[in-house]
Coordinates of C-alpha atoms in Angstrom, one line a residue:
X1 CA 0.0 0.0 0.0
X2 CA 1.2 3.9 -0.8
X3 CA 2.2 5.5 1.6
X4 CA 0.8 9.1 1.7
X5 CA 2.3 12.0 4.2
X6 CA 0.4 15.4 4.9
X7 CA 1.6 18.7 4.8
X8 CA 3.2 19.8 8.0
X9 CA 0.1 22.1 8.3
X10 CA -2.9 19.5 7.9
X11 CA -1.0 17.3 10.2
X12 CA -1.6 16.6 13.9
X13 CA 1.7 15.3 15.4
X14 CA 2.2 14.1 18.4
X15 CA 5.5 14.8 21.2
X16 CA 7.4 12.7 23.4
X17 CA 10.2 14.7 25.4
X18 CA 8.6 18.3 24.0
X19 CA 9.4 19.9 27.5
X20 CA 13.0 21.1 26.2
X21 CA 15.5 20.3 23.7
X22 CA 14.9 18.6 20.7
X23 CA 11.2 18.2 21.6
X24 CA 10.5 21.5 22.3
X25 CA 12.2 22.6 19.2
X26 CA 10.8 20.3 16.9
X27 CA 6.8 21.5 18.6
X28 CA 8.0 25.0 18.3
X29 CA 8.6 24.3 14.7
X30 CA 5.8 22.7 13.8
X31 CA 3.6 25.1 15.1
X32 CA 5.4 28.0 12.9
X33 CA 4.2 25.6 10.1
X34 CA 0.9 25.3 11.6
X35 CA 0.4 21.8 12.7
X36 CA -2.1 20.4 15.6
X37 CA -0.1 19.4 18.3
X38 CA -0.3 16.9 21.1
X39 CA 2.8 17.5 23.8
X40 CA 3.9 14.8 26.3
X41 CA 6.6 14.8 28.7
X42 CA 6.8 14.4 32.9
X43 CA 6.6 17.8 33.2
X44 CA 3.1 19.2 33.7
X45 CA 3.5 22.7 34.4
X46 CA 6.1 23.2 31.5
X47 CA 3.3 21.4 29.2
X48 CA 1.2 23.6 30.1
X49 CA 3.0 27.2 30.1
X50 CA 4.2 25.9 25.9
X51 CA 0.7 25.1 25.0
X52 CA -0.4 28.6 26.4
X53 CA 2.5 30.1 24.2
X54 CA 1.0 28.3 21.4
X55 CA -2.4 29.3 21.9
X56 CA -1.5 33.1 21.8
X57 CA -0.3 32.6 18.6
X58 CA -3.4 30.1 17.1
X59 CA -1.8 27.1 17.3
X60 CA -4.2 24.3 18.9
X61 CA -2.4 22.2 21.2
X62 CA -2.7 19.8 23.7
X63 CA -0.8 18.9 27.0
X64 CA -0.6 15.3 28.4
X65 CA 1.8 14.5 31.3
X66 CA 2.9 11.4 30.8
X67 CA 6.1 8.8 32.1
X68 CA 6.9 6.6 28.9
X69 CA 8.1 4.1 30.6
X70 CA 4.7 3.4 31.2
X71 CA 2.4 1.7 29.1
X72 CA -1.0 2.8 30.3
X73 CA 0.3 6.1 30.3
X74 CA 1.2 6.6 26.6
X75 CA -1.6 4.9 25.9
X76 CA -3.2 8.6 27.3
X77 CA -1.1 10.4 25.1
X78 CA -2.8 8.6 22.0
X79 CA -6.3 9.1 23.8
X80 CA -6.2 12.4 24.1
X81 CA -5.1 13.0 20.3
X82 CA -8.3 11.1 19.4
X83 CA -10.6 13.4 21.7
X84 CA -9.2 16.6 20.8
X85 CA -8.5 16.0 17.2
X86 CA -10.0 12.6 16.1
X87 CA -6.8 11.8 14.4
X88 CA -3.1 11.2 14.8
X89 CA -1.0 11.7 11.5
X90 CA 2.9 11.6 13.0
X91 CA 4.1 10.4 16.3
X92 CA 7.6 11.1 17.6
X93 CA 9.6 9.1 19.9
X94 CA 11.6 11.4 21.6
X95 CA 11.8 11.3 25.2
X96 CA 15.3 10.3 26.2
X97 CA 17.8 10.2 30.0
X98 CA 21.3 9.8 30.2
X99 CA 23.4 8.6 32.9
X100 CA 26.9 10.0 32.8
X101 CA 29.4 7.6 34.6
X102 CA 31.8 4.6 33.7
X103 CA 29.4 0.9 33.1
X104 CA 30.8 -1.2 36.4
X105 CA 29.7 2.5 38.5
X106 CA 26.0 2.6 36.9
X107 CA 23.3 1.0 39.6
X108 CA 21.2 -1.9 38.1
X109 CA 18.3 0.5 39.2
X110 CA 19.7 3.6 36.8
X111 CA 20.5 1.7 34.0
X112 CA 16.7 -0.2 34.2
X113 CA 15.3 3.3 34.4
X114 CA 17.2 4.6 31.6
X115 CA 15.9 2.0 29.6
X116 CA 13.0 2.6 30.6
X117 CA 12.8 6.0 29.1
X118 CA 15.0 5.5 26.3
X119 CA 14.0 2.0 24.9
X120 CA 10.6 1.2 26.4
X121 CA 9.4 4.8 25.7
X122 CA 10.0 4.3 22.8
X123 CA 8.3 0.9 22.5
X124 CA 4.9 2.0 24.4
X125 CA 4.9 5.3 22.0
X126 CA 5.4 2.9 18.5
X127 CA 2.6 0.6 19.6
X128 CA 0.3 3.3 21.1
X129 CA 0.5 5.2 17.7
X130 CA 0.6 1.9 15.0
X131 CA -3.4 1.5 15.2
X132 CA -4.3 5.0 14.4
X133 CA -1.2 5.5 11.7
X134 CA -2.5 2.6 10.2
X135 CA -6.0 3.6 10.0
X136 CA -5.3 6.9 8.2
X137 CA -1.9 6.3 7.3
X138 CA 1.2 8.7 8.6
X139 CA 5.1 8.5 10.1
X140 CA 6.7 6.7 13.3
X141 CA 9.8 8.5 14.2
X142 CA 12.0 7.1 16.5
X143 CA 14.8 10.0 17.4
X144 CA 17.9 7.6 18.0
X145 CA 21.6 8.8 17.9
X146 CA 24.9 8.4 16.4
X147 CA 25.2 6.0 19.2
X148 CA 22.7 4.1 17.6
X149 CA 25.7 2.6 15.5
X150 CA 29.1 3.9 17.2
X151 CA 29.5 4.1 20.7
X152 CA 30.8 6.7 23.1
X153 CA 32.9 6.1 27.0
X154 CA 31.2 7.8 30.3
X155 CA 27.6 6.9 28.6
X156 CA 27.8 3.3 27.7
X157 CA 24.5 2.5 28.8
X158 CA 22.8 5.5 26.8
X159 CA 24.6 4.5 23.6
X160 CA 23.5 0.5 24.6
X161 CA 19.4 1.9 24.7
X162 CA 20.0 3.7 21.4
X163 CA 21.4 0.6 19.6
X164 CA 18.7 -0.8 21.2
X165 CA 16.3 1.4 19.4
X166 CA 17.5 1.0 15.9
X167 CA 17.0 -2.5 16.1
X168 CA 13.7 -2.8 17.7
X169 CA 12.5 0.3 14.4
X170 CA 14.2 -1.6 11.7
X171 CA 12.7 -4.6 13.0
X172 CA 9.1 -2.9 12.9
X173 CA 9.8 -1.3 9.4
X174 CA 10.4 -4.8 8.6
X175 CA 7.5 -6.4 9.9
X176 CA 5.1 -3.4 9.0
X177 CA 6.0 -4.3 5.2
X178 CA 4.9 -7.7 5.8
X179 CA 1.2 -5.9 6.4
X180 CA 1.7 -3.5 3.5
X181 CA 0.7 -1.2 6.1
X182 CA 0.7 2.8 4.9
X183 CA 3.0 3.7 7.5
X184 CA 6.6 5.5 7.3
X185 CA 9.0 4.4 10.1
X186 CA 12.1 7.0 10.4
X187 CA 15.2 6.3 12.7
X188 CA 16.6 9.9 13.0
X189 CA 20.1 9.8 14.2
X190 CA 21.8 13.6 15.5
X191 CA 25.2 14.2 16.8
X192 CA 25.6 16.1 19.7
X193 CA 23.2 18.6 19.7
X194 CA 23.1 22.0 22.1
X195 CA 20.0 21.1 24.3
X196 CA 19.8 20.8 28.5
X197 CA 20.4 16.7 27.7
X198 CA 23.5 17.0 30.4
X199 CA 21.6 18.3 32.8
X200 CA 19.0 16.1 32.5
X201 CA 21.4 13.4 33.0
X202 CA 22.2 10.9 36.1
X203 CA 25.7 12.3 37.0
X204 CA 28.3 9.7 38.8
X205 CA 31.3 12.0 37.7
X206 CA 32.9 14.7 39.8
X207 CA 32.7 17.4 37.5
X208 CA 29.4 19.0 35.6
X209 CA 28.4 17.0 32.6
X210 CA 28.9 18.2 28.7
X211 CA 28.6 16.7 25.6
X212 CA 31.9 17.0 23.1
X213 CA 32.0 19.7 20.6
X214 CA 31.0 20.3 17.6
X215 CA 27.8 20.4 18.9
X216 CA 24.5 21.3 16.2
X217 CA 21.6 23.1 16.6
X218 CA 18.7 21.4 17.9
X219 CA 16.5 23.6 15.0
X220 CA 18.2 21.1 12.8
X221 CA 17.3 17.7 14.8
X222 CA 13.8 19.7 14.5
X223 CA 13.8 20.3 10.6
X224 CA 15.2 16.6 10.1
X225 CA 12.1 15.5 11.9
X226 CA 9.3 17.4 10.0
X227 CA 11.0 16.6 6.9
X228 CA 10.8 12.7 7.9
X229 CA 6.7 13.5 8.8
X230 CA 6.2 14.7 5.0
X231 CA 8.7 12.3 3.0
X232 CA 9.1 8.6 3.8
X233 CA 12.6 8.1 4.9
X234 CA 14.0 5.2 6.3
X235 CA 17.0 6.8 8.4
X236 CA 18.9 9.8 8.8
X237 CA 21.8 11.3 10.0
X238 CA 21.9 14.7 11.2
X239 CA 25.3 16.6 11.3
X240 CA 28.4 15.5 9.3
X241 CA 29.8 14.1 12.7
X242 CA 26.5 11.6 13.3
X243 CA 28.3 10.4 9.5
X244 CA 31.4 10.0 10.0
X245 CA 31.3 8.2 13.3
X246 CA 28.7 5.8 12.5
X247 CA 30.7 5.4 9.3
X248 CA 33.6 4.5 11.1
X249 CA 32.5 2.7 13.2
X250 CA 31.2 0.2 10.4
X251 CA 34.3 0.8 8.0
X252 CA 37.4 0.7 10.6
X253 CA 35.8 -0.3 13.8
X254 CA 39.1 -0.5 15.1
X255 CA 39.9 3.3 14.6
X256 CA 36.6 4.1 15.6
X257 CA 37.2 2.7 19.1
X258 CA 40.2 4.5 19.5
X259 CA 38.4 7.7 19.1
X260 CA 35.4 7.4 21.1
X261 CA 38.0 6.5 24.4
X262 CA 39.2 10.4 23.5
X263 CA 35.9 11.4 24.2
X264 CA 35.7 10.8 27.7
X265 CA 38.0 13.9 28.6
X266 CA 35.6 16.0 26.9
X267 CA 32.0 15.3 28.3
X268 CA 32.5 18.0 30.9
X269 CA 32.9 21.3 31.8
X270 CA 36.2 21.9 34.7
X271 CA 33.5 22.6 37.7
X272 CA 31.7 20.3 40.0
X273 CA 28.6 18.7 39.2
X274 CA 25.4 21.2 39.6
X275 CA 22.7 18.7 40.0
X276 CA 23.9 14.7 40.2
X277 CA 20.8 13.8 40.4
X278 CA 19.2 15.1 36.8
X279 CA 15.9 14.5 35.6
X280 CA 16.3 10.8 35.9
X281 CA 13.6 9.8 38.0
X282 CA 11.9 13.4 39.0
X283 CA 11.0 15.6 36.3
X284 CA 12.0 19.5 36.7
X285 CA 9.7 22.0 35.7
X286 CA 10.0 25.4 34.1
X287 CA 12.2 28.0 35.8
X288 CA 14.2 25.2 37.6
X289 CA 17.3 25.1 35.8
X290 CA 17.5 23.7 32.0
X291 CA 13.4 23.1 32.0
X292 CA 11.4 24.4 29.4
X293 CA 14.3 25.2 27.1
X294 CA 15.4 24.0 23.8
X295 CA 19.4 25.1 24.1
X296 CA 21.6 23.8 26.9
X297 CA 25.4 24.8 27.7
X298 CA 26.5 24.6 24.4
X299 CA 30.2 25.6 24.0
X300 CA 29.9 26.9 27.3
X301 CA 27.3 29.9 27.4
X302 CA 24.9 29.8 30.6
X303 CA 21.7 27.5 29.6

């Protein structure tokens, strides 16, 4: 069956992780282009205060606070798309934690709960959306990483859930075939992009977490996204360095290993940790620190 994508402005899309970062940017974007949007995340009040913005400017919106680790509570997420706008014609998986610490450091219980977030969010979201996309057809996409292929030190468990996630989507793309089913399934894969992602994160280190430099926008994680929820694409790399370290990871894996281990030294900034504990397990809410904000730290400009 043809597989047949709206406009971005006849479209209602729906969120995971559009409380800050790449979330947010990609719902700030889309409502620019004039899409319907439904916004999950942990964060309630920050939910709330961006679908306020929105309304202000005549975008309809909804807010649904929502853990997606959870099944029953993505399963909300897709009920309330059908009650306010009958419809869902793109879903986006991306709610995603970090914990920032060496493997044989990480607790059983962080690394389960990272999982839960990263892997399992993304499972509950893909099967919460599949009846409804396949109903009226429309996109899954699953926002992955570079670490979905290559690996980096200091986050070994993050880049183990997003490895995870590429095969469980190529698996469904696979499977969704065998149906003929009028769905696109996208595996979007950025490099490091400027968002609050190491604040949010678990922190076992001694100093306050970064991600290495070059770092891109997250407006371009954001356009890569929209442009998967209007063209079928199957995966996509965004920033040259998401290319060339999945690429050598594949072609000289050898190499590749050799520089990730030079990353560790350069996933943090030279001051102690501000917050160890992240967004791991309590959501933060707007005004308390990176909440409610697509840009984090960046090169090292105050978030």
């Amino acid at each position: 069956m043809a597989i047949q994508l709206k406009p971005i402005d006849q479209q209602v899309i729906v969120i995971t992780g559009a409380s800050s970062g790449i979330g947010l940017a990609t719902a700030d974007m889309a409502a620019e282009r004039g899409a319907k949007l439904v916004l999950a995340a942990r964060s309630k009040e920050t939910l709330d205060s961006i679908v306020r913005r929105y309304a202000e400017q005549g975008v309809e919106a909804v807010a649904v606070a929502a853990d997606v680790g959870v099944r029953a509570q993505v399963a909300e997420i897709a009920e309330a798309a059908i009650s306010r706008f009958g419809r869902i014609d793109t879903w986006v998986n991306d709610a995603g934690v970090s914990v920032y610490g060496l493997l044989e450091e990480v607790s059983e219980e962080d690394s389960r709960r990272l999982f839960d977030t990263n892997f399992w969010g993304v499972v509950n979201g893909s099967l919460a959306a599949l009846p409804y996309l396949k109903a009226g057809g429309g996109a899954l996409i699953n926002v992955g990483s570079e670490v979905s292929e290559a690996v980096i030190p200091l986050q070994g468990m993050y880049s183990a859930s997003k490895h995870a996630v590429k095969g469980f989507t190529d698996a469904l793309r696979v499977e969704l075939k065998l149906g003929q089913a009028p769905v696109s399934v996208t595996l979007v894969e950025p490099t490091a992009v400027n968002t609050p992602y190491p604040q949010h994160a678990k922190n076992y280190t001694d100093r306050e977490a970064a991600l290495p430099t070059p770092q891109i926008d997250p407006a371009k994680v954001a356009d890569a996204i929209l442009d998967a929820a209007t063209h079928q694409r199957r995966e996509v790399k965004v920033g040259m360095m998401a290319k060339i370290n999945t690429n050598m990871a594949h072609l000289a894996p050898t190499i590749a290993d050799w520089m990730a281990s030079k990353q560790a030294d350069r996933q943090h900034y030279d001051e102690p940790p501000r917050d160890r504990a992240g967004a791991l397990y309590e959501a933060c809410e707007k005004g308390a620190g990176p909440c409610g904000r697509t840009h984090g730290l960046g090169a090292r400009g105050e978030v």
